[in-house]
mmCIF file of C-alpha atoms in Angstrom:
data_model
loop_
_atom_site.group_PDB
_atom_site.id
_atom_site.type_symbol
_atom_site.label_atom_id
_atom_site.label_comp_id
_atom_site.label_asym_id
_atom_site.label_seq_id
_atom_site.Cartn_x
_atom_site.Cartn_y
_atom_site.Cartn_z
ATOM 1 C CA UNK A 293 0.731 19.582 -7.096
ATOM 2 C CA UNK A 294 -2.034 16.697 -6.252
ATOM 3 C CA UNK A 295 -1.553 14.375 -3.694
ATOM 4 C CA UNK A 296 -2.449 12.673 -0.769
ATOM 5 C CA UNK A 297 -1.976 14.517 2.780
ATOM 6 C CA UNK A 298 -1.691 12.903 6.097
ATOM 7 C CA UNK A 299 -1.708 14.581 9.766
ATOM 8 C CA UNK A 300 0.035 14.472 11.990
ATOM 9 C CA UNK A 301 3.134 12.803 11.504
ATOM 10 C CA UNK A 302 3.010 11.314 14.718
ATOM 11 C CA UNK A 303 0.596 11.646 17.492
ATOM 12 C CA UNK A 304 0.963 10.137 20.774
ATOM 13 C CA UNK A 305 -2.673 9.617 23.017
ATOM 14 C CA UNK A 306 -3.453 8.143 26.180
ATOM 15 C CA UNK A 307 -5.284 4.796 26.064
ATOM 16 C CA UNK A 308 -8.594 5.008 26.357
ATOM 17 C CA UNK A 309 -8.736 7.980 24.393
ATOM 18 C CA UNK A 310 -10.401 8.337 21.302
ATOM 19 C CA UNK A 311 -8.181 10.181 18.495
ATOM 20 C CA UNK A 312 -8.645 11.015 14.724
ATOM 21 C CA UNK A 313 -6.460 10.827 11.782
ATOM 22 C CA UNK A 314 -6.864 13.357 9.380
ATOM 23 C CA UNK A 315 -6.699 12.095 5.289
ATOM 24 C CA UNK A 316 -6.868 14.844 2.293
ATOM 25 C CA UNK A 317 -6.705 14.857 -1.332
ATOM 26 C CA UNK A 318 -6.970 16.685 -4.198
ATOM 27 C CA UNK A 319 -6.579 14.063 -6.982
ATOM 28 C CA UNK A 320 -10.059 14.315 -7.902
ATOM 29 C CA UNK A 321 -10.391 9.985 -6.182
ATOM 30 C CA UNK A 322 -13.724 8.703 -5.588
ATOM 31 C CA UNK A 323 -12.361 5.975 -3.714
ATOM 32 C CA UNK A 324 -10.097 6.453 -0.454
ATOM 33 C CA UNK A 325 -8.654 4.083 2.144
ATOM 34 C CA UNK A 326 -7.190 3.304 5.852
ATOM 35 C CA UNK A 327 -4.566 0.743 5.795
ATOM 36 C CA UNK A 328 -2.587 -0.238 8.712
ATOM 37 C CA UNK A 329 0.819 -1.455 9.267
ATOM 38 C CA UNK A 330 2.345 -3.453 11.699
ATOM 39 C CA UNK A 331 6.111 -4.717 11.335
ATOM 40 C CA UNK A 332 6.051 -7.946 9.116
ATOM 41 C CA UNK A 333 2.638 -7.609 8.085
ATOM 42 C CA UNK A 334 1.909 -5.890 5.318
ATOM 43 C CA UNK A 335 -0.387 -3.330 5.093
ATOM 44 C CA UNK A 336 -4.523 -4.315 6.528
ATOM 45 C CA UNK A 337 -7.100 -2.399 5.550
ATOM 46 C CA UNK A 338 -9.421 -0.538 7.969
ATOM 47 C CA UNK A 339 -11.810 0.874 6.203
ATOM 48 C CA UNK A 340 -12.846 2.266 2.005
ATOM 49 C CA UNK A 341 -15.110 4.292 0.215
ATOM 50 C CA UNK A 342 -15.901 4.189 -2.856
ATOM 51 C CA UNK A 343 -18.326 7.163 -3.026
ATOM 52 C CA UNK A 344 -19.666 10.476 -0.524
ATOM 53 C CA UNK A 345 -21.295 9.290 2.438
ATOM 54 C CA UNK A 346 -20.950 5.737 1.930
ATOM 55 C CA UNK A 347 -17.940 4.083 3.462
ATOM 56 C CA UNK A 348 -17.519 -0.161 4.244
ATOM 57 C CA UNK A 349 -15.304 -2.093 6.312
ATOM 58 C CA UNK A 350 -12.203 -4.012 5.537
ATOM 59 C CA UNK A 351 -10.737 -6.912 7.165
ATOM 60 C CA UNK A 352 -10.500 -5.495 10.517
ATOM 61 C CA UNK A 353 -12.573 -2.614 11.201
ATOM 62 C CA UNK A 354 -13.537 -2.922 15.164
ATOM 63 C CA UNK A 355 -12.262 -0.365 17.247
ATOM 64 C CA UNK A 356 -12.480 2.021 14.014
ATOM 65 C CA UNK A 357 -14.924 4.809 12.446
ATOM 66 C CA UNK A 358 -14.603 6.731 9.576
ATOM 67 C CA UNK A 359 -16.746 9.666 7.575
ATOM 68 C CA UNK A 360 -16.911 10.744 3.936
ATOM 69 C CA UNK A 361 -19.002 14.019 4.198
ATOM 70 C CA UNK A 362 -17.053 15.366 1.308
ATOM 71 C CA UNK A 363 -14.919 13.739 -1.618
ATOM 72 C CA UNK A 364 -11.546 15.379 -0.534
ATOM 73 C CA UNK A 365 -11.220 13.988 2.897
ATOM 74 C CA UNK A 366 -11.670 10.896 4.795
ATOM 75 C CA UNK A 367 -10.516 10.959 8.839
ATOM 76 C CA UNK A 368 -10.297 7.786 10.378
ATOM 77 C CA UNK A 369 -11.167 7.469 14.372
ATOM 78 C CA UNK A 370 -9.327 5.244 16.671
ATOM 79 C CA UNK A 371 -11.352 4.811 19.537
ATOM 80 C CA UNK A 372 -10.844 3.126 22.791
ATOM 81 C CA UNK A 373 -12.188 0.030 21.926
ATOM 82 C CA UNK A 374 -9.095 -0.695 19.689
ATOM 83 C CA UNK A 375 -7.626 -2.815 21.819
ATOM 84 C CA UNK A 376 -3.803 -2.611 19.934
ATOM 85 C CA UNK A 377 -3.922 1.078 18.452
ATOM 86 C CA UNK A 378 -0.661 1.663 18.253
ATOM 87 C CA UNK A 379 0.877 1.612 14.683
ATOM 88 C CA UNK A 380 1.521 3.382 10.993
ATOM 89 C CA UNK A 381 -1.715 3.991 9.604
ATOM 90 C CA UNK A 382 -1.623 4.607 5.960
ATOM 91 C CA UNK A 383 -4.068 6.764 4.214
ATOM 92 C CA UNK A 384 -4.948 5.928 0.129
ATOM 93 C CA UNK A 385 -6.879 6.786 -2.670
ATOM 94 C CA UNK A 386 -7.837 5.554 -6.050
ATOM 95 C CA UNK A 387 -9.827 6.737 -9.817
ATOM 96 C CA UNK A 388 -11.962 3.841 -8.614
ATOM 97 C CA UNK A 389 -13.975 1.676 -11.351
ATOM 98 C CA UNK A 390 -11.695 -0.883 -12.502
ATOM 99 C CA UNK A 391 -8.181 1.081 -11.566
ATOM 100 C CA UNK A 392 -7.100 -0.192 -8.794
ATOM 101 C CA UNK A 393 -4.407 1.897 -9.056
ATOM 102 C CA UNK A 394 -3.526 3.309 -5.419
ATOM 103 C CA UNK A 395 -2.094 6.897 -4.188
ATOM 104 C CA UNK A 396 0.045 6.787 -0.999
ATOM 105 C CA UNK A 397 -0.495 9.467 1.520
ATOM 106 C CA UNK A 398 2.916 9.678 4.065
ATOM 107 C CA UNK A 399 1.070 8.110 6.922
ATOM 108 C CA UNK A 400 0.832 9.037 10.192
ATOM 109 C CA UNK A 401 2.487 6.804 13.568
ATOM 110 C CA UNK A 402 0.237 6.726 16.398
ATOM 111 C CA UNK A 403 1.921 5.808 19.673
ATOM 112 C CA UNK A 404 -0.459 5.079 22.717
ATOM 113 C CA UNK A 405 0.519 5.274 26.289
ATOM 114 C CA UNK K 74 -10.585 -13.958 -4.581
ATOM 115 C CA UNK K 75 -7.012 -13.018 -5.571
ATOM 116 C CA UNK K 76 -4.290 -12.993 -3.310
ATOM 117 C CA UNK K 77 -0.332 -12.563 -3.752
ATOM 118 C CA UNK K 78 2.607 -14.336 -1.991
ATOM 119 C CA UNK K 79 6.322 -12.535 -1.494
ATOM 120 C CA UNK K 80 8.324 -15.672 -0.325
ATOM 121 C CA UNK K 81 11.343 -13.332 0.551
ATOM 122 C CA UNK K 82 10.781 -11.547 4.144
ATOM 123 C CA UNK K 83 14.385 -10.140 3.791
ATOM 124 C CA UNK K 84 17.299 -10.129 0.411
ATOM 125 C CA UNK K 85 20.781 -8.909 1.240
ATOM 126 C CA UNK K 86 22.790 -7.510 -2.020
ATOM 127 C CA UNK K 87 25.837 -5.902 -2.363
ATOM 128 C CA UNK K 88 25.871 -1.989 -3.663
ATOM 129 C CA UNK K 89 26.430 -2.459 -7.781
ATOM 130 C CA UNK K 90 24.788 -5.999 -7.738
ATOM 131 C CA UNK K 91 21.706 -7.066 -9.608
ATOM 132 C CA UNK K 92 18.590 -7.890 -7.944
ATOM 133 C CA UNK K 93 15.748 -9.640 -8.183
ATOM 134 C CA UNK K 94 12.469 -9.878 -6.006
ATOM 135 C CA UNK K 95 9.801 -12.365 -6.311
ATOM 136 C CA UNK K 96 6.233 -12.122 -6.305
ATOM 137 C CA UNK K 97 3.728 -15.257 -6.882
ATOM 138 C CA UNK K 98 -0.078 -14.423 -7.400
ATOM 139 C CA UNK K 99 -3.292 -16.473 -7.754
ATOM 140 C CA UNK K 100 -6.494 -14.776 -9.468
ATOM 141 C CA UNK K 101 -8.367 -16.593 -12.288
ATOM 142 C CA UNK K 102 -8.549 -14.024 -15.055
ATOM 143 C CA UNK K 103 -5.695 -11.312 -16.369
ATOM 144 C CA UNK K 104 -4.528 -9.560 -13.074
ATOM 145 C CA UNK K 105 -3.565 -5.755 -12.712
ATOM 146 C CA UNK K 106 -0.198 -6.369 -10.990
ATOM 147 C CA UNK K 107 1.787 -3.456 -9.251
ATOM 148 C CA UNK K 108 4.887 -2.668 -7.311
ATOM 149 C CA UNK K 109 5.458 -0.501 -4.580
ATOM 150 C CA UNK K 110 8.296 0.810 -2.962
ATOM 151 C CA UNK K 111 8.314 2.014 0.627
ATOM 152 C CA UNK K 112 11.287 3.838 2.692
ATOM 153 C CA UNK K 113 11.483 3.758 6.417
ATOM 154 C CA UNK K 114 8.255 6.030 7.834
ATOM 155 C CA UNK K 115 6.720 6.603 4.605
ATOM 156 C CA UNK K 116 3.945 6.120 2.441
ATOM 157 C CA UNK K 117 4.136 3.855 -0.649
ATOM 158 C CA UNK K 118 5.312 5.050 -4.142
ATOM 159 C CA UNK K 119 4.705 3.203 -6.931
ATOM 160 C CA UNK K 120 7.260 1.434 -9.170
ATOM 161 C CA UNK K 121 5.289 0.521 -11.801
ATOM 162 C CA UNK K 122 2.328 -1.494 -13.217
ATOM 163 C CA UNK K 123 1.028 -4.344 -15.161
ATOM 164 C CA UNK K 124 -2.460 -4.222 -17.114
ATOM 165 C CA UNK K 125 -1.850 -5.850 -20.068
ATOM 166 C CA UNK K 126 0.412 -5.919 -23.519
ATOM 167 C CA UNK K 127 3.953 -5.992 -23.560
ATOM 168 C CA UNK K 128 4.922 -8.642 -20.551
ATOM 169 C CA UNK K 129 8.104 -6.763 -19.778
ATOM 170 C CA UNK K 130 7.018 -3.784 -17.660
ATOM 171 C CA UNK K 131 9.204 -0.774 -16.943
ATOM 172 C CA UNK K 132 9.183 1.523 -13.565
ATOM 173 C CA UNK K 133 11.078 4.614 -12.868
ATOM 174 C CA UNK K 134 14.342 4.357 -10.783
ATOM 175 C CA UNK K 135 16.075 1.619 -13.076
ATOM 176 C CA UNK K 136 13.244 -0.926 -12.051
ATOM 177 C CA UNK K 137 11.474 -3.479 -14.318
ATOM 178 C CA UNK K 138 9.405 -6.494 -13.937
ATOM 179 C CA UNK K 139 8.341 -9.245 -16.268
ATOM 180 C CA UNK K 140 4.604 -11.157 -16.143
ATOM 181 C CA UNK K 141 4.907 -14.390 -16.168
ATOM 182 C CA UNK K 142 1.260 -16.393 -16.881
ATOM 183 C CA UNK K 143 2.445 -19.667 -17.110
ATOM 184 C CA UNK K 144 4.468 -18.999 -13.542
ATOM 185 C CA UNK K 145 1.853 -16.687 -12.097
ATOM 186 C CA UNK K 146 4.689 -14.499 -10.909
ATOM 187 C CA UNK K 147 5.918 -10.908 -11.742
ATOM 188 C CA UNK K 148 8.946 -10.376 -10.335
ATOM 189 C CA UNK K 149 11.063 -6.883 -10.178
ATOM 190 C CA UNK K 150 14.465 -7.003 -11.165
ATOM 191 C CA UNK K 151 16.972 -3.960 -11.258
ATOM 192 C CA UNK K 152 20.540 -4.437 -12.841
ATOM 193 C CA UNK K 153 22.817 -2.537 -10.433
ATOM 194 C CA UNK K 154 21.585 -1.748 -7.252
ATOM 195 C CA UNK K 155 22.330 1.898 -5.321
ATOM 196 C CA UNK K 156 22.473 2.007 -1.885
ATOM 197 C CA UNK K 157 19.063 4.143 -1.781
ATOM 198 C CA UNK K 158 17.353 1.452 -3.089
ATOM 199 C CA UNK K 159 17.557 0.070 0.508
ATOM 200 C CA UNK K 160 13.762 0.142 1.241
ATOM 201 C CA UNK K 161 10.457 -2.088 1.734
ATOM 202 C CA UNK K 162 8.893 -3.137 -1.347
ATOM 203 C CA UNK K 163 5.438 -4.740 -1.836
ATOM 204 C CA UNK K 164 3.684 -6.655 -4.680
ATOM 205 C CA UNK K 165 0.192 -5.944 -5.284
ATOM 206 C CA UNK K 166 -2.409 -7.907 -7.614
ATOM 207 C CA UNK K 167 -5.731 -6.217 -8.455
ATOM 208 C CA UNK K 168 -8.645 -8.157 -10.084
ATOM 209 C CA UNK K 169 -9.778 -6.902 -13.878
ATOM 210 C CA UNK K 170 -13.750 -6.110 -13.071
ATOM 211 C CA UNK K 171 -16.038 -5.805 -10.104
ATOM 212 C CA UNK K 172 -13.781 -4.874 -6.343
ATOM 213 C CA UNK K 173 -11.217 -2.889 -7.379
ATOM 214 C CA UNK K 174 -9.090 -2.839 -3.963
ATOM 215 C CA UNK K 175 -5.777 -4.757 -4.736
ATOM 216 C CA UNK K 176 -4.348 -7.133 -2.520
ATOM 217 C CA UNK K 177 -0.679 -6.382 -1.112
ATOM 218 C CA UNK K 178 1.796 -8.651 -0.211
ATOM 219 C CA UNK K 179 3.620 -8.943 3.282
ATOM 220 C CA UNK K 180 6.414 -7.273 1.132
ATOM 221 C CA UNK K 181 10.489 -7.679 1.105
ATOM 222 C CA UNK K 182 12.849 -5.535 2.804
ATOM 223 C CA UNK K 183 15.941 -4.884 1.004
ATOM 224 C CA UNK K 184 19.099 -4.267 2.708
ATOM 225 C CA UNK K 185 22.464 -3.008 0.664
ATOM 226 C CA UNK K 186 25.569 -3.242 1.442
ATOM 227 C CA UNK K 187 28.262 -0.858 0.758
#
């Protein structure tokens, strides 16, 4: 079956640590995604990309990295300088072009100390 | 720029009721409007999905929702509500050429009571 993975579940991290989320799919997407959600806020997004190596930042990107070294996956880094890290972070992709049509990965929590 | 309003935060309904929940969006041209449904630590599943045609849109799950131009809405209605229906459920506009990352809504959370 195609679809979206996300892992871990939950991950807990000391602050100041830097920690990655892992994203996978095998729905064939050019485009992927890093949303995250806070209670009453909807879902942000992090970071996109709409092609292989080329990735560009959402609405509130600082204290993030991502990579998109191959179609299938896109992990998302936390790093220290995140000053608020903990929260659901949702992992998406799309057909791209004029779709906008998004897949849901299950998310992962991340809980820092 | 579009953007999408869900003036609800929270709607209480009781189990067998009907419900409705409304979503208000603003983009110049023909939208792509969608709803999502999300349950408690989970990623969003989609309800269903307006790109054009027939105004009255139906979703799996019971769930429908009706495009309004004139009202720039599309709100989902369901005729009898189950109690697994209790979830969080987000409206999402996309624009019709050029970005094609939609826009969600703060979204509704839907209680049901037995």
């Amino acid at each position: 079956d195609g679809g979206i993975t996300q892992s871990p579940k939950y991950l807990f991290r000391k602050e100041g640590q830097n920690v990655t989320l892992s994203c996978e799919q095998n729905l064939n997407h050019d485009a992927m995604y890093w949303y995250r959600q806070d209670p009453g806020q909807g879902l942000r997004l992090i970071y996109y990309s709409q092609i292989v190596n080329d990735f560009q930042k959402g609405d509130i990107a600082e204290g993030y990295s991502v990579s998109r070294e191959k179609k299938e996956s896109f992990p998302l880094t936390v790093t220290s300088a995140q000053k608020n890290p903990t929260a659901f972070y949702l992992c998406a992709s799309s057909i791209g072009e004029d779709s906008n049509e998004q897949f849901f990965g299950p998310g992962t929590r991340l809980t820092v100390l | 720029a579009q953007s999408v309003t869900q003036p609800d935060i929270h709607i209480t309904v009781s189990e067998g009721a009907s419900l409705e929940l409304r979503c208000n969006y603003s983009y110049g041209a023909t939208p792509y409007l969608f709803w999502y449904v999300q349950s408690p630590g989970q990623g969003l599943q989609l309800l269903l999905k307006y790109f054009s045609g027939d105004t009255l849109v139906q979703g799996i799950k019971g769930f429908e929702a009706e495009f309004k131009r004139s009202q720039s809405s599309f709100n989902l209605r369901k005729p009898s509500v189950h109690w697994s229906d209790a979830a969080e459920y987000f409206c999402a506009v996309g624009a019709s050429g050029g970005s094609y990352i939609p826009t969600f809504g703060r979204g509704t959370s839907l209680i049901v009571h037995p």
